C-alpha cells in the first residue's frame, strides 16, 4: 500500500478553515484546540506540528477569512472595465459581508475586534500582523485609482495621494459597516455607502465626467441618495 502523502500547505489551510468555522460559531475562548483537531479529523498532537499555539491558529483563521473575502471581491470586480463601477462593486460586496443577519460573520468580527483592541487580547501585541492583512485590500483600491487615471477618468493629481485615498475609502467601509452592525436598523448601510461614494467621486473624477457619473445617476434624480445635483 502506497504511503499517504500529506501536503503541509493544504493541511494547514484545512485546519485554518475548520478553526474559522468554530471561532465564528463559538468565539475564541469557547473553542478548544481539541475541538479544532476533531473537526479537522486529526489528533490534537498532530495539530501542534502545524501551529505552536491556539493564538497562531486564530491568526491563521483570520488570514483565511480575509483572503476569502478579498477573493470574493476580486471575483466580482473581474471583467469590469469601468473603475467607477469597480468602486461600487467593492462597496456593495462589503455591505453584503457586513450583513447583520449573518450571525457567524458578526461573531467573528466581534472576536477580531475584541482580541485586537483589548490589552489582554491574543492579537493585541500582534496588531502588525493584522495590519499586514490589509495590504492586499489597500493595493486593490490603489490599482482601481491608478487605472482610472490611466483611462483619463480620474484627475491625474490624485496619483500622489492614491494610497491615502485607498486607506480613507477602506476605513470608511469598515467604520460604517461596524456602526451598522451595532446600531441594528438605525441606518441603511447601502445608502450610507452610496452617499460616501458620490462625494468621493466628486473629488477624484475629472470635471467632464461628473455629469456622466453623478448628475445622471438615477438615484440622485429620484432623490433617493439625499444628494442634490445643484450642490455639486
Short mmCIF file of C-alpha atoms in Angstrom, two decimals:
data_model
loop_
_atom_site.label_atom_id
_atom_site.label_comp_id
_atom_site.label_asym_id
_atom_site.label_seq_id
_atom_site.Cartn_x
_atom_site.Cartn_y
_atom_site.Cartn_z
CA UNK A 1 0.00 0.00 0.00
CA UNK A 2 1.43 3.37 -1.02
CA UNK A 3 2.06 5.83 1.81
CA UNK A 4 -0.32 8.79 2.09
CA UNK A 5 1.49 11.97 1.11
CA UNK A 6 0.37 14.92 3.21
CA UNK A 7 0.58 18.33 1.59
CA UNK A 8 1.58 20.56 4.50
CA UNK A 9 0.13 23.72 2.98
CA UNK A 10 -3.22 22.07 2.27
CA UNK A 11 -3.38 20.60 5.78
CA UNK A 12 -2.54 23.98 7.31
CA UNK A 13 -5.34 25.64 5.36
CA UNK A 14 -7.75 22.86 6.32
CA UNK A 15 -7.03 23.45 10.00
CA UNK A 16 -7.45 27.21 9.49
CA UNK A 17 -10.81 26.74 7.73
CA UNK A 18 -12.11 24.40 10.43
CA UNK A 19 -10.92 26.80 13.13
CA UNK A 20 -12.54 29.71 11.30
CA UNK A 21 -15.90 27.95 11.36
CA UNK A 22 -15.62 27.15 15.06
CA UNK A 23 -14.40 30.60 16.09
CA UNK A 24 -17.31 32.09 14.11
CA UNK A 25 -19.81 29.85 15.88
CA UNK A 26 -18.46 29.73 19.43
CA UNK A 27 -15.94 32.54 19.82
CA UNK A 28 -12.27 32.36 20.69
CA UNK A 29 -12.45 31.41 24.35
CA UNK A 30 -15.05 28.66 23.90
CA UNK A 31 -13.17 26.98 21.05
CA UNK A 32 -10.59 24.43 22.17
CA UNK A 33 -7.64 23.07 20.21
CA UNK A 34 -9.09 19.60 20.80
CA UNK A 35 -12.33 20.61 19.08
CA UNK A 36 -10.43 22.10 16.14
CA UNK A 37 -8.40 18.90 15.81
CA UNK A 38 -11.58 16.83 15.90
CA UNK A 39 -13.16 18.98 13.20
CA UNK A 40 -10.06 18.62 11.03
CA UNK A 41 -10.06 14.85 11.63
CA UNK A 42 -6.56 14.82 13.12
CA UNK A 43 -5.12 14.18 16.55
CA UNK A 44 -4.58 17.04 18.98
CA UNK A 45 -0.86 16.28 18.99
CA UNK A 46 -0.74 16.48 15.21
CA UNK A 47 -2.21 19.97 15.17
CA UNK A 48 0.84 21.22 17.06
CA UNK A 49 3.00 20.08 14.17
CA UNK A 50 1.37 22.89 12.20
CA UNK A 51 0.69 25.53 14.86
CA UNK A 52 2.57 26.15 18.08
CA UNK A 53 -0.36 27.75 19.91
CA UNK A 54 -4.09 28.37 19.75
CA UNK A 55 -3.26 32.03 19.12
CA UNK A 56 -1.42 31.04 15.93
CA UNK A 57 -4.45 29.05 14.81
CA UNK A 58 -6.69 32.06 15.43
CA UNK A 59 -4.41 34.31 13.39
CA UNK A 60 -4.36 31.76 10.55
CA UNK A 61 -8.17 31.59 10.66
CA UNK A 62 -8.41 35.38 10.39
CA UNK A 63 -6.00 35.34 7.45
CA UNK A 64 -8.13 32.67 5.78
CA UNK A 65 -11.30 34.70 6.31
CA UNK A 66 -9.66 37.87 4.99
CA UNK A 67 -8.39 36.02 1.92
CA UNK A 68 -11.85 34.55 1.28
CA UNK A 69 -13.49 37.97 1.37
CA UNK A 70 -10.98 39.60 -0.95
CA UNK A 71 -11.18 36.68 -3.38
CA UNK A 72 -14.92 37.26 -3.34
CA UNK A 73 -14.49 40.96 -4.10
CA UNK A 74 -11.83 40.32 -6.73
CA UNK A 75 -14.14 37.80 -8.40
CA UNK A 76 -16.97 40.33 -8.58
CA UNK A 77 -14.79 43.10 -9.99
CA UNK A 78 -13.11 40.83 -12.54
CA UNK A 79 -14.12 41.75 -16.06
CA UNK A 80 -15.44 45.18 -15.06
CA UNK A 81 -13.53 47.76 -17.07
CA UNK A 82 -15.10 50.86 -15.55
CA UNK A 83 -13.14 51.96 -12.42
CA UNK A 84 -16.18 53.83 -11.07
CA UNK A 85 -18.28 50.68 -11.25
CA UNK A 86 -15.45 48.78 -9.56
CA UNK A 87 -15.67 51.16 -6.59
CA UNK A 88 -19.39 50.49 -6.31
CA UNK A 89 -18.91 46.73 -6.53
CA UNK A 90 -16.30 46.81 -3.75
CA UNK A 91 -18.66 48.84 -1.55
CA UNK A 92 -21.68 46.67 -2.36
CA UNK A 93 -19.77 43.50 -1.54
CA UNK A 94 -18.51 44.98 1.73
CA UNK A 95 -22.14 45.74 2.60
CA UNK A 96 -23.03 42.11 1.92
CA UNK A 97 -20.17 40.94 4.15
CA UNK A 98 -21.45 43.16 6.98
CA UNK A 99 -24.96 41.70 6.79
CA UNK A 100 -26.31 41.77 10.40
CA UNK A 101 -28.34 38.65 9.62
CA UNK A 102 -25.11 36.68 9.15
CA UNK A 103 -24.57 35.85 12.81
CA UNK A 104 -21.39 33.82 12.27
CA UNK A 105 -19.66 36.67 10.47
CA UNK A 106 -20.86 39.08 13.16
CA UNK A 107 -19.40 36.85 15.86
CA UNK A 108 -16.08 36.62 14.02
CA UNK A 109 -15.83 40.38 13.52
CA UNK A 110 -16.59 40.89 17.21
CA UNK A 111 -13.90 38.38 18.19
CA UNK A 112 -11.29 40.02 15.98
CA UNK A 113 -12.11 43.45 17.41
CA UNK A 114 -12.00 42.17 20.97
CA UNK A 115 -8.80 40.17 20.61
CA UNK A 116 -7.06 43.02 18.75
CA UNK A 117 -8.13 46.10 20.71
CA UNK A 118 -8.32 44.84 24.30
CA UNK A 119 -4.97 44.91 26.06
CA UNK A 120 -5.10 41.26 27.13
CA UNK A 121 -6.40 40.14 23.72
CA UNK A 122 -4.37 37.47 21.96
CA UNK A 123 -3.76 39.76 18.98
CA UNK A 124 -3.08 42.97 20.91
CA UNK A 125 0.69 42.58 20.63
CA UNK A 126 0.40 41.21 17.09
CA UNK A 127 -1.50 44.06 15.53
CA UNK A 128 1.28 44.48 12.98
CA UNK A 129 0.29 41.07 11.60
CA UNK A 130 -3.34 42.16 11.30
CA UNK A 131 -2.09 45.31 9.57
CA UNK A 132 -0.25 43.16 7.01
CA UNK A 133 -3.56 41.54 6.04
CA UNK A 134 -4.87 44.93 4.95
CA UNK A 135 -2.10 45.45 2.39
CA UNK A 136 -3.82 43.42 -0.34
CA UNK A 137 -7.12 45.25 0.03
CA UNK A 138 -5.42 48.64 0.04
CA UNK A 139 -3.46 47.75 -3.09
CA UNK A 140 -6.65 46.68 -4.86
CA UNK A 141 -8.15 50.14 -4.31
CA UNK A 142 -4.90 51.88 -5.31
CA UNK A 143 -4.93 49.86 -8.55
CA UNK A 144 -8.50 50.97 -9.28
CA UNK A 145 -7.50 54.60 -8.76
CA UNK A 146 -4.44 54.34 -10.98
CA UNK A 147 -6.47 52.53 -13.64
CA UNK A 148 -8.99 55.37 -13.57
CA UNK A 149 -6.18 57.88 -14.04
CA UNK A 150 -4.68 55.93 -16.95
CA UNK A 151 -8.10 55.79 -18.64
CA UNK A 152 -8.49 59.55 -18.31
CA UNK A 153 -11.45 59.36 -15.89
CA UNK A 154 -9.77 60.40 -12.66
CA UNK A 155 -7.75 63.54 -12.05
CA UNK A 156 -4.02 62.79 -12.53
CA UNK A 157 -3.03 64.85 -9.49
CA UNK A 158 -4.64 62.30 -7.14
CA UNK A 159 -1.95 59.75 -8.04
CA UNK A 160 0.36 61.06 -5.32
CA UNK A 161 -2.40 60.53 -2.74
CA UNK A 162 -3.72 57.23 -4.10
CA UNK A 163 -2.72 55.26 -1.02
CA UNK A 164 -4.24 57.83 1.34
CA UNK A 165 -7.49 57.75 -0.62
CA UNK A 166 -7.47 53.94 -0.50
CA UNK A 167 -6.93 53.94 3.27
CA UNK A 168 -9.71 56.51 3.71
CA UNK A 169 -12.09 54.53 1.49
CA UNK A 170 -11.49 51.24 3.30
CA UNK A 171 -11.59 52.88 6.73
CA UNK A 172 -14.99 54.36 5.88
CA UNK A 173 -16.32 51.00 4.72
CA UNK A 174 -15.03 49.29 7.87
CA UNK A 175 -16.34 52.03 10.14
CA UNK A 176 -19.80 52.39 8.63
CA UNK A 177 -20.09 48.60 8.46
CA UNK A 178 -19.27 48.28 12.16
CA UNK A 179 -21.63 51.14 13.01
CA UNK A 180 -24.38 49.40 11.08
CA UNK A 181 -23.82 46.17 12.98
CA UNK A 182 -24.06 47.69 16.44
CA UNK A 183 -26.95 50.04 15.63
CA UNK A 184 -29.23 47.39 14.08
CA UNK A 185 -31.75 49.20 11.85
CA UNK A 186 -30.62 52.71 12.76
CA UNK A 187 -29.13 53.31 9.32
CA UNK A 188 -29.32 51.98 5.79
CA UNK A 189 -25.83 50.70 5.06
CA UNK A 190 -26.23 50.78 1.28
CA UNK A 191 -27.50 54.37 1.30
CA UNK A 192 -24.62 55.49 3.50
CA UNK A 193 -22.09 53.88 1.18
CA UNK A 194 -23.72 55.49 -1.86
CA UNK A 195 -23.58 58.86 -0.11
CA UNK A 196 -19.87 58.49 0.59
CA UNK A 197 -19.06 57.23 -2.90
CA UNK A 198 -20.83 60.15 -4.58
CA UNK A 199 -18.69 62.59 -2.60
CA UNK A 200 -15.55 60.58 -3.27
CA UNK A 201 -16.27 60.67 -7.00
CA UNK A 202 -16.75 64.43 -6.88
CA UNK A 203 -13.21 64.64 -5.54
CA UNK A 204 -11.46 62.26 -7.94
CA UNK A 205 -13.37 62.46 -11.24
CA UNK A 206 -12.31 64.84 -13.97
CA UNK A 207 -14.91 67.57 -14.39
CA UNK A 208 -16.17 66.41 -17.83
CA UNK A 209 -17.21 63.07 -16.31
CA UNK A 210 -19.15 64.49 -13.35
CA UNK A 211 -22.29 64.78 -15.47
CA UNK A 212 -21.99 61.21 -16.71
CA UNK A 213 -21.33 59.57 -13.36
CA UNK A 214 -23.07 61.84 -10.86
CA UNK A 215 -25.65 64.20 -12.35
CA UNK A 216 -27.10 61.42 -14.49
CA UNK A 217 -27.19 58.91 -11.64
CA UNK A 218 -30.84 57.76 -11.36
CA UNK A 219 -30.55 57.57 -7.56
CA UNK A 220 -29.84 61.32 -7.50
CA UNK A 221 -32.61 62.18 -9.96
CA UNK A 222 -35.08 60.20 -7.84
CA UNK A 223 -33.86 61.90 -4.67
CA UNK A 224 -33.02 58.58 -3.02
CA UNK A 225 -29.38 59.38 -2.45
CA UNK A 226 -30.06 62.56 -0.48
CA UNK A 227 -27.59 64.46 -2.69
CA UNK A 228 -28.72 67.40 -4.77
CA UNK A 229 -27.06 67.89 -8.17
CA UNK A 230 -27.28 71.63 -7.50
CA UNK A 231 -24.71 71.22 -4.72
CA UNK A 232 -22.08 69.68 -6.99
#
